[in-house]
Tab-separated table of C-alpha atoms in Angstrom:
chain	number	residue	atom	x	y	z
A	1	MET	CA	-215.217	152.696	60.102
A	2	ARG	CA	-213.090	154.542	57.544
A	3	LEU	CA	-213.841	158.193	56.896
A	4	SER	CA	-213.612	159.631	53.391
A	5	LYS	CA	-211.129	162.441	52.708
A	6	SER	CA	-213.944	164.944	52.268
A	7	MET	CA	-215.387	163.991	55.646
A	8	ILE	CA	-211.949	164.353	57.299
A	9	ALA	CA	-211.531	167.776	55.681
A	10	LEU	CA	-214.990	168.787	56.884
A	11	PHE	CA	-214.148	167.934	60.489
A	12	LEU	CA	-210.641	169.418	60.421
A	13	GLY	CA	-211.561	172.521	58.419
A	14	PRO	CA	-212.885	174.708	61.275
A	15	ALA	CA	-209.963	173.849	63.558
A	16	VAL	CA	-207.396	174.542	60.820
A	17	LEU	CA	-209.117	177.823	59.922
A	18	ILE	CA	-209.115	178.981	63.552
A	19	TYR	CA	-205.454	178.004	63.871
A	20	LEU	CA	-204.525	179.991	60.769
A	21	VAL	CA	-206.432	183.071	61.937
A	22	ILE	CA	-205.342	183.031	65.571
A	23	PHE	CA	-201.720	181.884	65.268
A	24	LEU	CA	-200.249	181.993	61.783
A	25	TYR	CA	-201.627	185.371	60.677
A	26	PRO	CA	-200.319	187.289	63.751
A	27	THR	CA	-196.981	185.494	63.416
A	28	ALA	CA	-196.638	186.387	59.740
A	29	ARG	CA	-197.691	189.998	60.399
A	30	THR	CA	-195.208	190.289	63.301
A	31	LEU	CA	-192.439	188.941	61.063
A	32	ALA	CA	-193.285	191.563	58.422
A	33	MET	CA	-193.438	194.358	61.038
A	34	SER	CA	-189.959	193.455	62.289
A	35	PHE	CA	-188.467	194.844	59.045
A	36	PHE	CA	-190.074	198.273	59.437
A	37	THR	CA	-189.904	201.300	61.710
A	38	ILE	CA	-193.478	201.785	62.945
A	39	PRO	CA	-194.462	204.883	64.966
A	40	ASN	CA	-197.249	203.171	66.936
A	41	LEU	CA	-199.552	200.164	66.936
A	42	SER	CA	-202.383	201.993	65.159
A	43	SER	CA	-200.157	203.243	62.308
A	44	LYS	CA	-201.379	202.364	58.831
A	45	MET	CA	-199.068	200.341	56.577
A	46	GLY	CA	-198.454	203.456	54.492
A	47	GLU	CA	-196.746	205.021	57.507
A	48	TRP	CA	-194.359	202.104	57.961
A	49	LYS	CA	-190.736	202.760	56.934
A	50	PHE	CA	-188.783	199.780	55.578
A	51	VAL	CA	-185.415	199.364	57.336
A	52	GLY	CA	-184.515	195.756	56.475
A	53	PHE	CA	-182.537	194.043	59.245
A	54	ASP	CA	-181.692	197.307	61.040
A	55	ASN	CA	-184.042	196.503	63.938
A	56	TYR	CA	-182.224	193.203	64.499
A	57	ALA	CA	-178.791	194.872	64.174
A	58	ASP	CA	-179.750	197.611	66.666
A	59	MET	CA	-180.973	194.974	69.064
A	60	PHE	CA	-177.733	193.001	69.055
A	61	ASN	CA	-175.729	196.247	69.423
A	62	SER	CA	-177.742	197.205	72.499
A	63	SER	CA	-176.026	196.285	75.768
A	64	TYR	CA	-179.426	196.659	77.450
A	65	PHE	CA	-180.946	193.913	75.243
A	66	ILE	CA	-177.889	191.645	75.603
A	67	GLY	CA	-178.213	192.075	79.374
A	68	SER	CA	-181.871	191.067	79.186
A	69	VAL	CA	-180.910	187.883	77.306
A	70	LYS	CA	-178.349	187.007	79.986
A	71	ASN	CA	-180.988	187.637	82.640
A	72	VAL	CA	-183.511	185.290	81.047
A	73	LEU	CA	-180.907	182.544	80.556
A	74	GLY	CA	-180.061	182.842	84.257
A	75	ILE	CA	-183.755	182.606	85.128
A	76	TRP	CA	-184.073	179.497	82.942
A	77	LEU	CA	-181.066	177.796	84.560
A	78	ILE	CA	-181.255	178.861	88.217
A	79	GLY	CA	-185.051	178.917	88.364
A	80	GLY	CA	-185.216	175.580	86.540
A	81	VAL	CA	-182.879	173.882	89.030
A	82	LEU	CA	-184.854	175.250	91.992
A	83	ILE	CA	-188.276	174.424	90.546
A	84	PHE	CA	-187.506	170.904	89.351
A	85	PHE	CA	-185.623	169.969	92.515
A	86	PHE	CA	-188.563	170.871	94.756
A	87	ALA	CA	-191.206	169.716	92.250
A	88	PHE	CA	-189.586	166.260	92.071
A	89	LEU	CA	-189.121	166.160	95.849
A	90	TYR	CA	-192.752	167.032	96.595
A	91	ALA	CA	-194.081	164.730	93.860
A	92	VAL	CA	-192.144	161.751	95.230
A	93	ILE	CA	-193.188	162.490	98.821
A	94	LEU	CA	-196.857	162.815	97.840
A	95	THR	CA	-196.794	159.475	96.006
A	96	SER	CA	-195.054	157.666	98.874
A	97	GLY	CA	-198.250	157.164	100.847
A	98	VAL	CA	-197.978	160.217	103.085
A	99	LYS	CA	-201.163	161.022	105.025
A	100	GLY	CA	-203.290	163.943	103.860
A	101	LYS	CA	-201.701	164.041	100.426
A	102	THR	CA	-204.721	165.810	98.916
A	103	PHE	CA	-204.349	168.626	101.430
A	104	TRP	CA	-200.584	168.944	100.932
A	105	ARG	CA	-200.932	168.807	97.151
A	106	SER	CA	-203.527	171.598	97.254
A	107	LEU	CA	-201.356	173.648	99.599
A	108	ILE	CA	-198.289	173.389	97.342
A	109	PHE	CA	-200.374	174.270	94.269
A	110	LEU	CA	-202.103	177.199	96.018
A	111	PRO	CA	-199.621	179.934	94.895
A	112	ASN	CA	-200.528	179.116	91.274
A	113	THR	CA	-204.099	180.218	91.894
A	114	VAL	CA	-202.979	183.716	92.921
A	115	SER	CA	-202.288	186.450	90.377
A	116	ALA	CA	-198.582	186.932	89.623
A	117	VAL	CA	-198.977	190.658	90.325
A	118	VAL	CA	-200.444	189.960	93.766
A	119	MET	CA	-197.711	187.431	94.513
A	120	SER	CA	-195.064	189.979	93.531
A	121	VAL	CA	-196.527	192.592	95.872
A	122	VAL	CA	-196.654	190.070	98.728
A	123	TRP	CA	-192.995	189.147	98.259
A	124	LEU	CA	-191.833	192.755	97.884
A	125	GLN	CA	-193.894	194.263	100.705
A	126	TYR	CA	-194.216	191.475	103.276
A	127	ILE	CA	-191.327	189.046	102.751
A	128	TYR	CA	-188.401	191.100	101.418
A	129	ASN	CA	-189.256	194.318	103.301
A	130	PRO	CA	-186.095	195.306	105.254
A	131	SER	CA	-188.111	196.765	108.180
A	132	PHE	CA	-190.869	194.269	108.912
A	133	GLY	CA	-190.532	191.595	106.220
A	134	LEU	CA	-190.831	187.891	107.029
A	135	LEU	CA	-187.198	187.092	106.203
A	136	THR	CA	-185.853	189.961	108.336
A	137	SER	CA	-188.033	188.951	111.306
A	138	VAL	CA	-187.150	185.244	111.084
A	139	PHE	CA	-183.405	185.831	110.735
A	140	ASN	CA	-183.429	188.303	113.642
A	141	ARG	CA	-185.259	185.774	115.836
A	142	LEU	CA	-182.659	183.144	114.934
A	143	GLY	CA	-179.817	185.536	115.679
A	144	LEU	CA	-178.632	185.518	112.053
A	145	THR	CA	-178.096	189.277	111.908
A	146	SER	CA	-175.902	189.201	108.811
A	147	LEU	CA	-178.731	187.523	106.860
A	148	ALA	CA	-181.339	189.826	108.420
A	149	GLU	CA	-179.428	192.871	107.170
A	150	ILE	CA	-179.545	191.782	103.517
A	151	GLN	CA	-181.358	194.339	101.369
A	152	TRP	CA	-183.200	191.909	99.099
A	153	THR	CA	-184.426	194.590	96.712
A	154	ASP	CA	-181.188	196.501	96.151
A	155	ASN	CA	-179.273	196.248	92.875
A	156	GLU	CA	-177.040	193.481	94.177
A	157	HIS	CA	-179.800	191.113	95.314
A	158	ILE	CA	-182.986	191.946	93.423
A	159	TYR	CA	-182.281	189.572	90.510
A	160	TYR	CA	-181.903	186.514	92.757
A	161	ALA	CA	-184.756	187.718	94.970
A	162	MET	CA	-186.978	187.805	91.883
A	163	ILE	CA	-185.956	184.273	90.827
A	164	ILE	CA	-186.638	182.875	94.307
A	165	ALA	CA	-190.075	184.498	94.448
A	166	PHE	CA	-190.996	183.354	90.946
A	167	SER	CA	-189.754	179.800	91.590
A	168	PHE	CA	-191.824	179.577	94.764
A	169	GLY	CA	-194.957	180.396	92.774
A	170	SER	CA	-194.183	177.905	89.989
A	171	ILE	CA	-193.250	174.746	91.899
A	172	GLY	CA	-196.843	173.596	92.399
A	173	TYR	CA	-197.678	173.595	88.681
A	174	PHE	CA	-194.752	171.363	87.719
A	175	MET	CA	-195.160	169.227	90.851
A	176	LEU	CA	-198.710	168.430	89.738
A	177	ILE	CA	-197.569	167.217	86.300
A	178	LEU	CA	-194.754	165.098	87.749
A	179	ASN	CA	-197.086	163.754	90.422
A	180	ALA	CA	-199.549	162.586	87.750
A	181	GLY	CA	-196.698	160.933	85.834
A	182	ILE	CA	-195.449	159.045	88.903
A	183	ASN	CA	-198.975	157.872	89.717
A	184	ARG	CA	-199.119	156.177	86.289
A	185	ILE	CA	-196.171	153.915	87.134
A	186	PRO	CA	-197.492	150.513	88.307
A	187	ALA	CA	-197.033	149.885	92.023
A	188	ASP	CA	-195.859	146.341	91.188
A	189	TYR	CA	-192.464	147.674	90.124
A	190	TYR	CA	-191.877	149.310	93.495
A	191	GLU	CA	-193.131	146.249	95.391
A	192	VAL	CA	-190.717	143.966	93.550
A	193	ALA	CA	-187.863	146.435	94.147
A	194	THR	CA	-188.723	146.538	97.857
A	195	ILE	CA	-188.651	142.722	98.053
A	196	GLU	CA	-185.246	142.778	96.337
A	197	GLY	CA	-183.987	145.154	99.041
A	198	ALA	CA	-183.843	148.383	97.035
A	199	ASN	CA	-183.792	151.577	99.089
A	200	PRO	CA	-185.921	154.657	98.170
A	201	TRP	CA	-183.050	156.336	96.297
A	202	ILE	CA	-182.428	153.254	94.090
A	203	LYS	CA	-186.163	152.955	93.370
A	204	PHE	CA	-186.258	156.611	92.378
A	205	TYR	CA	-183.106	156.411	90.241
A	206	ARG	CA	-183.794	153.020	88.590
A	207	ILE	CA	-187.606	153.069	88.265
A	208	THR	CA	-189.122	156.542	88.648
A	209	LEU	CA	-186.649	158.582	86.623
A	210	PRO	CA	-186.450	156.283	83.540
A	211	LEU	CA	-190.240	155.808	83.366
A	212	LEU	CA	-190.795	159.522	83.879
A	213	ARG	CA	-188.525	160.648	81.065
A	214	ASP	CA	-191.324	161.553	78.617
A	215	VAL	CA	-193.169	163.529	81.302
A	216	PHE	CA	-189.944	165.291	82.304
A	217	ARG	CA	-189.275	166.233	78.675
A	218	THR	CA	-192.745	167.792	78.431
A	219	THR	CA	-192.326	169.738	81.678
A	220	LEU	CA	-188.899	170.949	80.539
A	221	VAL	CA	-190.396	172.301	77.300
A	222	LEU	CA	-193.197	173.996	79.266
A	223	TRP	CA	-190.631	175.510	81.632
A	224	THR	CA	-188.551	176.790	78.709
A	225	ILE	CA	-191.599	178.489	77.166
A	226	THR	CA	-192.466	180.040	80.548
A	227	ALA	CA	-188.925	181.281	81.179
A	228	PHE	CA	-188.372	182.732	77.709
A	229	ASN	CA	-191.641	184.686	78.000
A	230	PHE	CA	-190.783	185.943	81.499
A	231	PHE	CA	-192.555	189.297	81.839
A	232	VAL	CA	-194.818	190.057	84.814
A	233	TRP	CA	-192.224	189.466	87.545
A	234	SER	CA	-189.682	191.531	85.643
A	235	ALA	CA	-192.175	194.394	85.404
A	236	THR	CA	-193.176	194.303	89.072
A	237	PHE	CA	-189.696	193.813	90.539
A	238	GLY	CA	-187.649	196.259	88.525
A	239	LEU	CA	-189.615	197.877	85.666
A	240	ASP	CA	-186.825	198.784	83.218
A	241	ASP	CA	-184.044	198.096	85.728
A	242	PRO	CA	-181.245	196.369	83.743
A	243	HIS	CA	-180.755	193.925	86.651
A	244	THR	CA	-184.204	192.378	86.136
A	245	VAL	CA	-185.255	193.242	82.584
A	246	THR	CA	-185.952	190.336	80.222
A	247	PRO	CA	-186.531	190.215	76.447
A	248	GLY	CA	-190.290	189.972	77.087
A	249	TYR	CA	-190.304	193.246	79.022
A	250	TYR	CA	-187.862	194.815	76.562
A	251	MET	CA	-190.403	193.999	73.816
A	252	TYR	CA	-193.166	195.631	75.879
A	253	GLN	CA	-191.092	198.801	76.200
A	254	LYS	CA	-190.517	198.910	72.460
A	255	VAL	CA	-194.133	198.243	71.489
A	256	PHE	CA	-196.062	200.225	74.072
A	257	GLY	CA	-193.330	202.721	74.969
A	258	MET	CA	-192.486	204.477	78.206
A	259	SER	CA	-191.694	208.000	79.173
A	260	LYS	CA	-188.468	208.820	77.351
A	261	ALA	CA	-187.228	210.701	80.371
A	262	SER	CA	-187.619	207.702	82.675
A	263	SER	CA	-186.882	204.860	80.281
A	264	MET	CA	-183.449	203.249	80.186
A	265	LEU	CA	-183.847	203.241	76.381
A	266	GLY	CA	-184.040	207.026	76.108
A	267	ASP	CA	-185.003	208.283	72.656
A	268	GLU	CA	-185.053	204.738	71.242
A	269	SER	CA	-187.762	203.585	73.635
A	270	PHE	CA	-190.656	203.476	71.158
A	271	ASN	CA	-190.533	201.454	67.940
A	272	VAL	CA	-193.190	198.823	67.289
A	273	GLY	CA	-191.080	197.245	64.534
A	274	ALA	CA	-188.166	196.726	66.936
A	275	GLY	CA	-190.565	195.172	69.443
A	276	ALA	CA	-191.793	192.805	66.727
A	277	SER	CA	-188.204	191.730	66.031
A	278	VAL	CA	-187.787	190.854	69.726
A	279	GLY	CA	-190.979	188.777	69.533
A	280	ILE	CA	-189.638	186.898	66.503
A	281	LEU	CA	-186.358	186.163	68.288
A	282	ILE	CA	-188.193	184.875	71.365
A	283	THR	CA	-190.267	182.577	69.122
A	284	LEU	CA	-187.183	181.266	67.317
A	285	ALA	CA	-185.312	180.760	70.604
A	286	THR	CA	-188.256	178.814	72.034
A	287	LEU	CA	-188.505	176.585	68.943
A	288	LEU	CA	-184.742	175.973	68.945
A	289	ALA	CA	-184.669	175.133	72.653
A	290	SER	CA	-187.653	172.772	72.256
A	291	ALA	CA	-185.923	170.992	69.360
A	292	LEU	CA	-182.737	170.600	71.434
A	293	ILE	CA	-184.693	169.206	74.391
A	294	ASN	CA	-186.449	166.701	72.123
A	295	LYS	CA	-183.055	165.745	70.713
A	296	LEU	CA	-181.552	165.245	74.172
A	297	PHE	CA	-184.578	163.300	75.422
A	298	PRO	CA	-185.814	161.253	72.439
A	299	LYS	CA	-189.327	159.933	72.746
A	300	ASP	CA	-189.506	156.249	73.624
A	301	ARG	CA	-192.648	154.183	73.389
A	302	LEU	CA	-192.949	152.832	76.912
A	303	GLU	CA	-195.780	150.463	77.745
A	304	TYR	CA	-196.477	149.629	81.364
């Protein structure tokens, strides 16, 4: 049955209208705000002061913001390697016929059901605590005193401690997506490979990886969006500490402000327009990274 154009417009109209209201209007307003100095979120447009690209120029001249960009790129790279290594490993193990896979899958996904704030407190207070934390106790029991003496939350280690904690909480989500993708691959392929004498590594490299490319591309885009919007863990681990701050938290400081006495930004800590410019850059960076990923992993029409 062919639908007329008016009927198609009737069905699509509400969805398009909601999309315009919820996504495009805030985006356009944020873009406009990025060219103004705005005292606070409730300021009327008459109180806005046009400054052109000054907010963007100030941002790129700020060593604090440049440091936050380096931090988030490190989170994307180091966290991505950790998460995808373990997500792939668990997904392959769970699809290999291991007993109790439903239980193990639920257990690995469990951290994703807990609030990020709660998870942060658990890691800071009960795992990284230098007096009675899990890591200190385990390393002491094993006689690894040099590892037990590491101060995980000092300036030298807190960045990597934050990435490890965040990665632990994110593995289950990506494992679930990869697990679903592997389950779609027909078992016949693996049976034929087994008859031909292929070992598990060859089956993974020659069958699983190629047929999982589209799923991997999707998970990589999702990971990039998650990493570029990194916020909660940065706030709970270091507040405005330059070792853990990310552009997402930098934007929060600019938009909602902090005590000028305590903020690393000092007198420049509160400018909604500058916060909007950070939001625009995060959006552009996410779109650019997604385009590059799609370019590196072109979509193939695989039928199996």
